[in-house]
GROMACS .gro file of C-alpha atoms in nm:
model
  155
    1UNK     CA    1   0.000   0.000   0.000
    2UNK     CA    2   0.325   0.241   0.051
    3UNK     CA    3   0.397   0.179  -0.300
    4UNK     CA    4   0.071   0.284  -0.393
    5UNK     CA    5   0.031   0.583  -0.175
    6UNK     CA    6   0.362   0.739  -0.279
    7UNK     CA    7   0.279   0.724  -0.679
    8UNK     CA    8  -0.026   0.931  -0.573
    9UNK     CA    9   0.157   1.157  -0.359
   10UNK     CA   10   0.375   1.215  -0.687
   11UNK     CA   11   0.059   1.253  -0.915
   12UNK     CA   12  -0.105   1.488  -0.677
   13UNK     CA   13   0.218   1.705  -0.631
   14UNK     CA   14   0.234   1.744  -1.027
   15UNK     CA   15  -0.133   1.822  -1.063
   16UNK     CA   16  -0.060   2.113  -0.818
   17UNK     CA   17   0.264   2.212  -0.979
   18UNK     CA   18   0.018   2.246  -1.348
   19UNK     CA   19  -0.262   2.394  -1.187
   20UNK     CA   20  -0.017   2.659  -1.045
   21UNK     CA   21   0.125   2.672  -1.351
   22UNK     CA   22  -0.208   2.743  -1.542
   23UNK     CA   23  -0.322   2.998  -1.252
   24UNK     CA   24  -0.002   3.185  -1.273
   25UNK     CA   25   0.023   3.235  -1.663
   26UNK     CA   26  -0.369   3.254  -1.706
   27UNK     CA   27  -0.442   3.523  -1.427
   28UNK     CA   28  -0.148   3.682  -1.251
   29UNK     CA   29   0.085   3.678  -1.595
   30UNK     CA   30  -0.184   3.743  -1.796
   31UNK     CA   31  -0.067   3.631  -2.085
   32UNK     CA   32   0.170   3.304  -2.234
   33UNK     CA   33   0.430   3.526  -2.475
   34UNK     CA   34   0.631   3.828  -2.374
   35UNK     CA   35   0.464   4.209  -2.474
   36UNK     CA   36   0.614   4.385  -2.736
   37UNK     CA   37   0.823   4.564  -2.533
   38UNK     CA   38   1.007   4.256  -2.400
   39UNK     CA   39   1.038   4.117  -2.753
   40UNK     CA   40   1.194   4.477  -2.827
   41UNK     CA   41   1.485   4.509  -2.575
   42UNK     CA   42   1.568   4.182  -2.718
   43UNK     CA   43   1.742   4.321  -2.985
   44UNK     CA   44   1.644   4.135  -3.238
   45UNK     CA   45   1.587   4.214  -3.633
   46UNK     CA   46   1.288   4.338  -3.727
   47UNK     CA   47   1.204   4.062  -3.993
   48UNK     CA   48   1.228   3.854  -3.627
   49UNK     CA   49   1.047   4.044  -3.419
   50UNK     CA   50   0.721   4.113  -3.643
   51UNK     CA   51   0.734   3.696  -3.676
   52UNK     CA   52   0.718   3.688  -3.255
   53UNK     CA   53   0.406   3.976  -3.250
   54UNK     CA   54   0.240   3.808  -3.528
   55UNK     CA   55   0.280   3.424  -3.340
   56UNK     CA   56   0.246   3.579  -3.045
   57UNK     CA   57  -0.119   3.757  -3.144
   58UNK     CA   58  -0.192   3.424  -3.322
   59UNK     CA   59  -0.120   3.179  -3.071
   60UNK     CA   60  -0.228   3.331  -2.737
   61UNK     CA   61  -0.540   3.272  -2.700
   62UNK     CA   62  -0.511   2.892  -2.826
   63UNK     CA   63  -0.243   2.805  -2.597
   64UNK     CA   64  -0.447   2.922  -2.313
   65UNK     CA   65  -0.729   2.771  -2.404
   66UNK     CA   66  -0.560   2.461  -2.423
   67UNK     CA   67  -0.366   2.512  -2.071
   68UNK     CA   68  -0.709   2.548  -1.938
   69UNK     CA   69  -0.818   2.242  -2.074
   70UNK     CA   70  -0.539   2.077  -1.936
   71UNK     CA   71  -0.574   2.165  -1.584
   72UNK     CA   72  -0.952   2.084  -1.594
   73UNK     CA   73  -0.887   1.758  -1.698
   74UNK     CA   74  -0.562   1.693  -1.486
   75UNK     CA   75  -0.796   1.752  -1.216
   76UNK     CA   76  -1.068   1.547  -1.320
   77UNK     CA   77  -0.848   1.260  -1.304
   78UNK     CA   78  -0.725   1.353  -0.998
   79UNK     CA   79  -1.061   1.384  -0.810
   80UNK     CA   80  -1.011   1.003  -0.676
   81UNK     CA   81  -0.740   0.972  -0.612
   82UNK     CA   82  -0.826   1.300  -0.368
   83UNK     CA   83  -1.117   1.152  -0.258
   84UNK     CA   84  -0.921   0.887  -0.147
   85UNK     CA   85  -0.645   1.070   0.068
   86UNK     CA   86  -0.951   1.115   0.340
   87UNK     CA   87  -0.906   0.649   0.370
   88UNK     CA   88  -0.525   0.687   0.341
   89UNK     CA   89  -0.516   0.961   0.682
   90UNK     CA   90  -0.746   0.779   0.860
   91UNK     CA   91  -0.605   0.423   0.773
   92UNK     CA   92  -0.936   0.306   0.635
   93UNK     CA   93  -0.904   0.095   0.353
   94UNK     CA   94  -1.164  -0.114   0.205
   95UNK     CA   95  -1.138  -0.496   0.192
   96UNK     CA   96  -1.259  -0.784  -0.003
   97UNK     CA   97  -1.255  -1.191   0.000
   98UNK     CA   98  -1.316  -1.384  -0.279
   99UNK     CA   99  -1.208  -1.551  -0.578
  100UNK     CA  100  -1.012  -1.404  -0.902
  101UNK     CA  101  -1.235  -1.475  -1.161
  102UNK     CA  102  -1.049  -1.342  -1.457
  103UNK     CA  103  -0.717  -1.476  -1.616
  104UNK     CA  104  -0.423  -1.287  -1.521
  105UNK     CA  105  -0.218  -1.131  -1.805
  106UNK     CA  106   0.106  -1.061  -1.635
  107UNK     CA  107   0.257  -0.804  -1.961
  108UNK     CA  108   0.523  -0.675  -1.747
  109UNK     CA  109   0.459  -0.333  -1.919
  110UNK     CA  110   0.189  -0.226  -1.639
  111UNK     CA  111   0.334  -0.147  -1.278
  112UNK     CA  112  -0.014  -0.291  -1.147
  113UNK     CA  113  -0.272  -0.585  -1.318
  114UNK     CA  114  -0.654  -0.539  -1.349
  115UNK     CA  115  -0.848  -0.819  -1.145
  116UNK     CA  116  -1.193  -0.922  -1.091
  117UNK     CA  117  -1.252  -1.018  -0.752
  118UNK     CA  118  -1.600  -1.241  -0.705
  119UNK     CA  119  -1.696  -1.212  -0.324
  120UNK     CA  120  -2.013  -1.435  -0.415
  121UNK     CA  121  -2.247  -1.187  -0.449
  122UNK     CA  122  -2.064  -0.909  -0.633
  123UNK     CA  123  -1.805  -0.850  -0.874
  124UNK     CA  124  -1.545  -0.581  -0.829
  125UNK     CA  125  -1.278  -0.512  -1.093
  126UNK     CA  126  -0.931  -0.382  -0.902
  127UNK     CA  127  -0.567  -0.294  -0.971
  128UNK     CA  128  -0.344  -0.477  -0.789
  129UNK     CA  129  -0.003  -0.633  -0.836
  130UNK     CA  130  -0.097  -0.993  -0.872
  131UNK     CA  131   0.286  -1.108  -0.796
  132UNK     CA  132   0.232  -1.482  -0.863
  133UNK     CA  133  -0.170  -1.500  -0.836
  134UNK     CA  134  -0.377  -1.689  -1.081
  135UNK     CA  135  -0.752  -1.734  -1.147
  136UNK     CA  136  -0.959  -1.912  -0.891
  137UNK     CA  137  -0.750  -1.835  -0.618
  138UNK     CA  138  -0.952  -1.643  -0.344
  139UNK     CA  139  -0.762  -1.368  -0.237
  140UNK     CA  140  -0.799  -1.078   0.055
  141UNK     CA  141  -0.737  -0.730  -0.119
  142UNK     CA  142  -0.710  -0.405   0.086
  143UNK     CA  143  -0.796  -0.121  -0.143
  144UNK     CA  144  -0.873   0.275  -0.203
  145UNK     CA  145  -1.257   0.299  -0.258
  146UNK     CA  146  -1.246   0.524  -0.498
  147UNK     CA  147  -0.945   0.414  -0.734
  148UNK     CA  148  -1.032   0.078  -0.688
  149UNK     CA  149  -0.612   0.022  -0.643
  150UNK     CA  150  -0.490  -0.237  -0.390
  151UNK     CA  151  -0.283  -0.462  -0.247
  152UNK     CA  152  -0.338  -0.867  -0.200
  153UNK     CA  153  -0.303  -0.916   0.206
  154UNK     CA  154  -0.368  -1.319   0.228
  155UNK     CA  155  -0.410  -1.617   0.004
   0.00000   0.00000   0.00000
């Protein structure tokens, strides 16, 4: 569960480092290029410097549409795994017995495998590292409600 809680310490830490980075340029910058004045006391030629206004006046408004965009979904993602940091304080996880009921395709590629768990009554589809698990063995997970990522406790 360490594992799991540090990668979405790391996630969360880089969705605040773009939303920052959105707020600042968006609102206290107020804009993504330099004025016209910076681009001036750059010295450059003016064949260069009416190719930075006209990009610049282009591109602007684009760009921060598209930062925008980016932030709200960076923290649409991110709303369960914050949902979740409320079980992770309060060492609350979730827990389920039962039986895998899907075949495990260990890729290698994937730092965690998808499994469906069958407690009897219910199915319930969660990322786990499956380390040497295979279908019908029944299985405690502890997980994140939200995220639906876990860890195997017992066989």
């Amino acid at each position: 569960m360490r594992q799991i809680i540090l990668q979405y310490s790391i996630f969360l830490i880089i969705v605040f480092l773009i939303v920052c980075v959105v707020v600042y340029t968006i609102f206290w910058k107020k804009r993504v290029f330099h004025s016209e004045e910076e681009y001036r006391a750059m010295n450059m030629p003016q064949e260069q410097l009416r190719l930075c206004l006209k990009l610049s006046k282009v591109l602007e408004y684009p760009i921060r549409v598209l930062m925008i965009a980016t932030a709200v979904f960076v923290i649409w993602v991110a709303i369960p795994v914050l949902k979740d940091v409320k079980y992770v304080v309060s060492n609350e996880y979730s827990y389920v017995t039962g039986e895998i009921v899907n075949d495990v395709i260990k890729t290698g590629r994937a730092w965690r495998d998808r499994l469906v768990i069958s407690d009897g009554n219910n199915l319930l589809e969660l990322s786990v590292d499956s380390l040497s698990f295979e279908k019908g063995d029944v299985v405690t997970v502890k997980y994140l409600p939200n995220t639906y990522a876990g860890v195997i406790v017992t066989k």
